[in-house]
Tab-separated table of C-alpha atoms in Angstrom:
chain	number	residue	atom	x	y	z
A	1	UNK	CA	7.035	-8.512	9.972
A	2	UNK	CA	3.330	-8.677	10.674
A	3	UNK	CA	2.913	-5.737	8.918
A	4	UNK	CA	0.790	-2.342	10.196
A	5	UNK	CA	-2.184	-3.022	11.947
A	6	UNK	CA	-5.163	-0.677	11.959
A	7	UNK	CA	-8.294	-1.126	14.270
A	8	UNK	CA	-11.169	-0.786	13.307
A	9	UNK	CA	-11.829	-1.526	9.661
A	10	UNK	CA	-14.820	0.435	9.767
A	11	UNK	CA	-16.417	2.957	11.773
A	12	UNK	CA	-20.262	4.718	11.596
A	13	UNK	CA	-20.652	7.500	13.601
A	14	UNK	CA	-23.003	10.204	13.644
A	15	UNK	CA	-22.527	13.830	13.553
A	16	UNK	CA	-21.170	15.587	16.676
A	17	UNK	CA	-19.792	12.347	18.195
A	18	UNK	CA	-15.989	11.708	19.219
A	19	UNK	CA	-14.053	8.696	17.751
A	20	UNK	CA	-10.798	6.773	18.079
A	21	UNK	CA	-8.776	4.897	15.501
A	22	UNK	CA	-5.677	2.903	16.488
A	23	UNK	CA	-2.508	1.771	14.036
A	24	UNK	CA	-0.020	-0.559	15.431
A	25	UNK	CA	3.236	-0.053	13.360
A	26	UNK	CA	5.779	-2.586	12.225
A	27	UNK	CA	7.868	-3.201	15.291
A	28	UNK	CA	11.361	-1.293	15.066
A	29	UNK	CA	9.903	1.394	12.660
A	30	UNK	CA	10.876	4.755	14.369
A	31	UNK	CA	8.391	6.585	11.939
A	32	UNK	CA	4.675	6.704	11.898
A	33	UNK	CA	2.274	8.580	9.791
A	34	UNK	CA	-1.229	9.429	9.432
A	35	UNK	CA	-3.006	9.913	5.843
A	36	UNK	CA	-6.045	10.599	5.036
A	37	UNK	CA	-7.941	9.263	1.553
A	38	UNK	CA	-11.364	10.468	0.359
A	39	UNK	CA	-13.002	8.534	-2.715
A	40	UNK	CA	-11.404	9.186	-5.808
A	41	UNK	CA	-8.384	10.670	-4.614
A	42	UNK	CA	-4.753	10.014	-3.312
A	43	UNK	CA	-4.019	10.043	0.393
A	44	UNK	CA	-3.453	13.523	1.732
A	45	UNK	CA	-0.470	13.621	4.733
A	46	UNK	CA	-2.064	14.476	7.870
A	47	UNK	CA	0.759	13.852	10.209
A	48	UNK	CA	3.607	12.202	11.191
A	49	UNK	CA	5.571	11.206	14.381
A	50	UNK	CA	9.720	10.078	15.038
A	51	UNK	CA	9.283	7.621	17.840
A	52	UNK	CA	7.136	9.763	20.245
A	53	UNK	CA	7.349	12.882	19.190
A	54	UNK	CA	4.673	14.717	16.692
A	55	UNK	CA	7.023	16.548	14.584
A	56	UNK	CA	4.584	17.718	11.609
A	57	UNK	CA	1.019	18.182	11.410
A	58	UNK	CA	-0.831	19.559	7.857
A	59	UNK	CA	-2.844	22.350	8.187
A	60	UNK	CA	-5.584	19.431	7.422
A	61	UNK	CA	-5.483	18.673	10.527
A	62	UNK	CA	-7.845	20.956	12.287
A	63	UNK	CA	-8.016	21.516	15.869
A	64	UNK	CA	-10.810	18.937	16.383
A	65	UNK	CA	-8.046	16.040	15.615
A	66	UNK	CA	-5.496	14.986	18.094
A	67	UNK	CA	-2.971	12.278	17.679
A	68	UNK	CA	-0.806	10.524	20.000
A	69	UNK	CA	2.164	8.151	20.012
A	70	UNK	CA	2.709	7.129	23.900
A	71	UNK	CA	5.965	5.756	24.284
A	72	UNK	CA	6.901	5.187	20.247
A	73	UNK	CA	5.170	2.317	19.863
A	74	UNK	CA	1.101	2.100	18.648
A	75	UNK	CA	-0.452	5.501	17.722
A	76	UNK	CA	-4.167	6.609	18.040
A	77	UNK	CA	-6.485	9.439	16.008
A	78	UNK	CA	-8.967	10.977	17.636
A	79	UNK	CA	-11.677	13.063	15.852
A	80	UNK	CA	-13.936	15.259	18.386
A	81	UNK	CA	-17.308	16.386	17.357
A	82	UNK	CA	-16.846	14.790	14.026
A	83	UNK	CA	-18.969	15.947	11.268
A	84	UNK	CA	-20.060	14.617	7.666
A	85	UNK	CA	-16.740	16.415	5.819
A	86	UNK	CA	-14.467	13.754	8.155
A	87	UNK	CA	-15.666	10.708	6.257
A	88	UNK	CA	-12.899	9.105	4.972
A	89	UNK	CA	-10.384	6.285	4.584
A	90	UNK	CA	-7.828	7.200	7.889
A	91	UNK	CA	-4.364	5.506	6.758
A	92	UNK	CA	-1.454	4.906	8.932
A	93	UNK	CA	2.287	3.840	7.688
A	94	UNK	CA	5.613	3.265	8.836
A	95	UNK	CA	9.100	3.070	8.272
A	96	UNK	CA	12.590	3.118	9.532
A	97	UNK	CA	13.785	6.353	9.195
A	98	UNK	CA	16.496	6.807	6.576
A	99	UNK	CA	15.825	10.980	6.152
A	100	UNK	CA	15.481	10.406	2.572
A	101	UNK	CA	12.734	9.378	0.718
A	102	UNK	CA	11.939	6.171	2.984
A	103	UNK	CA	9.415	3.306	1.699
A	104	UNK	CA	6.146	3.751	3.717
A	105	UNK	CA	4.692	0.363	4.705
A	106	UNK	CA	0.583	1.280	5.067
A	107	UNK	CA	-2.102	-0.433	6.866
A	108	UNK	CA	-5.449	-1.092	5.516
A	109	UNK	CA	-6.904	1.746	6.879
A	110	UNK	CA	-10.025	2.481	8.786
A	111	UNK	CA	-13.297	3.846	6.724
A	112	UNK	CA	-15.301	6.115	9.117
A	113	UNK	CA	-18.607	7.256	8.014
A	114	UNK	CA	-20.192	10.391	9.342
A	115	UNK	CA	-24.325	10.257	9.385
B	1	UNK	CA	4.067	23.711	-4.721
B	2	UNK	CA	4.786	19.972	-5.675
B	3	UNK	CA	1.884	18.587	-7.619
B	4	UNK	CA	1.417	14.992	-9.164
B	5	UNK	CA	-1.116	14.139	-12.201
B	6	UNK	CA	-2.608	11.017	-13.344
B	7	UNK	CA	-4.456	11.984	-16.467
B	8	UNK	CA	-5.829	8.097	-16.809
B	9	UNK	CA	-8.702	7.842	-14.525
B	10	UNK	CA	-9.524	4.290	-15.497
B	11	UNK	CA	-8.267	1.874	-17.730
B	12	UNK	CA	-9.616	-1.541	-19.041
B	13	UNK	CA	-7.649	-4.064	-20.469
B	14	UNK	CA	-8.098	-7.977	-21.653
B	15	UNK	CA	-5.556	-10.016	-19.806
B	16	UNK	CA	-1.933	-10.427	-21.369
B	17	UNK	CA	-2.248	-7.033	-23.034
B	18	UNK	CA	0.511	-4.426	-22.035
B	19	UNK	CA	-0.754	-1.443	-20.345
B	20	UNK	CA	0.678	1.865	-19.206
B	21	UNK	CA	-0.134	4.088	-16.733
B	22	UNK	CA	0.741	7.686	-16.843
B	23	UNK	CA	2.443	10.338	-14.028
B	24	UNK	CA	3.427	13.668	-14.887
B	25	UNK	CA	5.103	15.572	-11.870
B	26	UNK	CA	5.761	19.097	-10.750
B	27	UNK	CA	8.474	20.292	-8.156
B	28	UNK	CA	10.919	23.385	-7.975
B	29	UNK	CA	13.162	20.985	-6.111
B	30	UNK	CA	16.706	19.739	-7.837
B	31	UNK	CA	16.364	16.324	-5.488
B	32	UNK	CA	13.404	14.411	-5.028
B	33	UNK	CA	11.743	10.977	-4.966
B	34	UNK	CA	9.128	9.234	-7.191
B	35	UNK	CA	7.141	6.484	-6.038
B	36	UNK	CA	4.305	4.059	-7.296
B	37	UNK	CA	2.217	2.450	-4.894
B	38	UNK	CA	-0.592	-0.176	-5.533
B	39	UNK	CA	-4.148	-0.199	-3.755
B	40	UNK	CA	-5.508	-3.977	-4.269
B	41	UNK	CA	-9.047	-3.781	-2.961
B	42	UNK	CA	-8.279	-4.612	0.523
B	43	UNK	CA	-7.217	-1.279	1.009
B	44	UNK	CA	-3.642	-1.355	1.905
B	45	UNK	CA	-0.732	0.653	-0.259
B	46	UNK	CA	1.449	-1.652	-1.554
B	47	UNK	CA	4.885	-0.118	-2.287
B	48	UNK	CA	6.155	-0.826	-5.847
B	49	UNK	CA	9.464	1.435	-6.684
B	50	UNK	CA	10.885	4.504	-5.787
B	51	UNK	CA	13.374	6.305	-7.599
B	52	UNK	CA	15.585	9.412	-7.050
B	53	UNK	CA	15.754	12.366	-9.293
B	54	UNK	CA	19.252	11.488	-10.055
B	55	UNK	CA	18.589	8.508	-11.259
B	56	UNK	CA	17.378	8.239	-14.362
B	57	UNK	CA	18.135	4.325	-15.509
B	58	UNK	CA	14.806	2.759	-16.338
B	59	UNK	CA	13.976	-0.399	-14.521
B	60	UNK	CA	12.381	-3.448	-15.259
B	61	UNK	CA	10.962	-6.005	-12.252
B	62	UNK	CA	9.313	-8.946	-13.889
B	63	UNK	CA	6.466	-7.836	-15.925
B	64	UNK	CA	6.630	-4.057	-14.198
B	65	UNK	CA	8.903	-1.484	-15.957
B	66	UNK	CA	9.495	2.130	-14.925
B	67	UNK	CA	10.216	5.039	-17.511
B	68	UNK	CA	12.074	8.041	-15.526
B	69	UNK	CA	11.973	11.000	-18.148
B	70	UNK	CA	13.154	14.059	-16.334
B	71	UNK	CA	13.093	16.178	-19.253
B	72	UNK	CA	9.437	15.724	-19.532
B	73	UNK	CA	8.884	15.141	-15.722
B	74	UNK	CA	7.008	11.639	-16.136
B	75	UNK	CA	7.517	8.759	-14.290
B	76	UNK	CA	5.399	5.692	-16.092
B	77	UNK	CA	4.896	2.382	-15.382
B	78	UNK	CA	3.924	-0.343	-17.761
B	79	UNK	CA	3.003	-3.698	-16.926
B	80	UNK	CA	3.684	-6.209	-19.386
B	81	UNK	CA	1.202	-9.463	-20.270
B	82	UNK	CA	-0.936	-7.614	-17.561
B	83	UNK	CA	-3.188	-10.289	-15.454
B	84	UNK	CA	-6.180	-10.204	-13.503
B	85	UNK	CA	-4.405	-9.756	-10.212
B	86	UNK	CA	-3.190	-6.675	-11.282
B	87	UNK	CA	-6.576	-4.954	-11.005
B	88	UNK	CA	-6.079	-2.496	-8.141
B	89	UNK	CA	-5.857	1.220	-8.280
B	90	UNK	CA	-2.050	2.726	-9.001
B	91	UNK	CA	-0.869	5.950	-7.263
B	92	UNK	CA	2.364	7.719	-8.417
B	93	UNK	CA	3.642	9.966	-5.473
B	94	UNK	CA	6.188	12.592	-5.180
B	95	UNK	CA	8.357	13.371	-1.901
B	96	UNK	CA	10.868	16.419	-2.116
B	97	UNK	CA	14.169	16.455	-0.649
B	98	UNK	CA	12.947	19.771	1.348
B	99	UNK	CA	11.024	17.720	3.101
B	100	UNK	CA	12.610	14.445	3.825
B	101	UNK	CA	14.721	16.310	6.347
B	102	UNK	CA	11.692	15.538	8.651
B	103	UNK	CA	9.690	13.487	7.051
B	104	UNK	CA	8.343	11.165	3.962
B	105	UNK	CA	5.663	13.569	2.965
B	106	UNK	CA	4.324	12.341	-0.345
B	107	UNK	CA	2.150	14.060	-2.439
B	108	UNK	CA	0.053	11.476	-4.474
B	109	UNK	CA	-1.828	11.891	-7.547
B	110	UNK	CA	-5.433	10.609	-7.843
B	111	UNK	CA	-4.628	7.079	-9.230
B	112	UNK	CA	-5.477	5.302	-12.012
B	113	UNK	CA	-8.004	2.462	-11.742
B	114	UNK	CA	-6.648	-0.644	-13.723
B	115	UNK	CA	-9.281	-3.383	-14.691
B	116	UNK	CA	-8.068	-6.486	-15.847
B	117	UNK	CA	-10.721	-8.967	-17.307
B	118	UNK	CA	-10.538	-12.569	-19.003
């Protein structure tokens, strides 16, 4: 296993710009998750995919956020018209579906700073 | 609603001391899963342990041990003979069974930063 890979590691952008992050999960992991972590807090669930299907989205995910997982492999998370409140660490995780409390493998995250 | 409380924001110990990180959770479900993850400065969360609500046996893995007490809704984590490499933020997390039909939606605590010095 090469682990979960996220790019870029850091992103600085101006308010109002669009940004896109990429996550490459562990190969053969069919579930992929996005979490957001702000300073001093634990990660918060945003959304998840089972293969290419996005099956659940948190209320935290406003309509400015969109995530895709074409072909059930890598995933992208796009934020349109960024706001300062979007500044956070965006974490991706993957797992083999077990349906019951499976172990998640996390990437190192993308740190977004909105100026 | 489910909730995880880690009351200790930061703990500092000297190497070789034992340290216990506290975790208290709230859930209305009878079936759930509890986790501990470690987040070193590099940022990725590293899985340490998973425990389901029906298994109250305590577990030991090397210098790590976990004490699960359903009666007090606690899942505490002890590091014996701490080392500098143990310095990290440690998160306790809860996944309710009602959610696992669709996803492992973890509810995390706010974390405990452990600093181990020489």
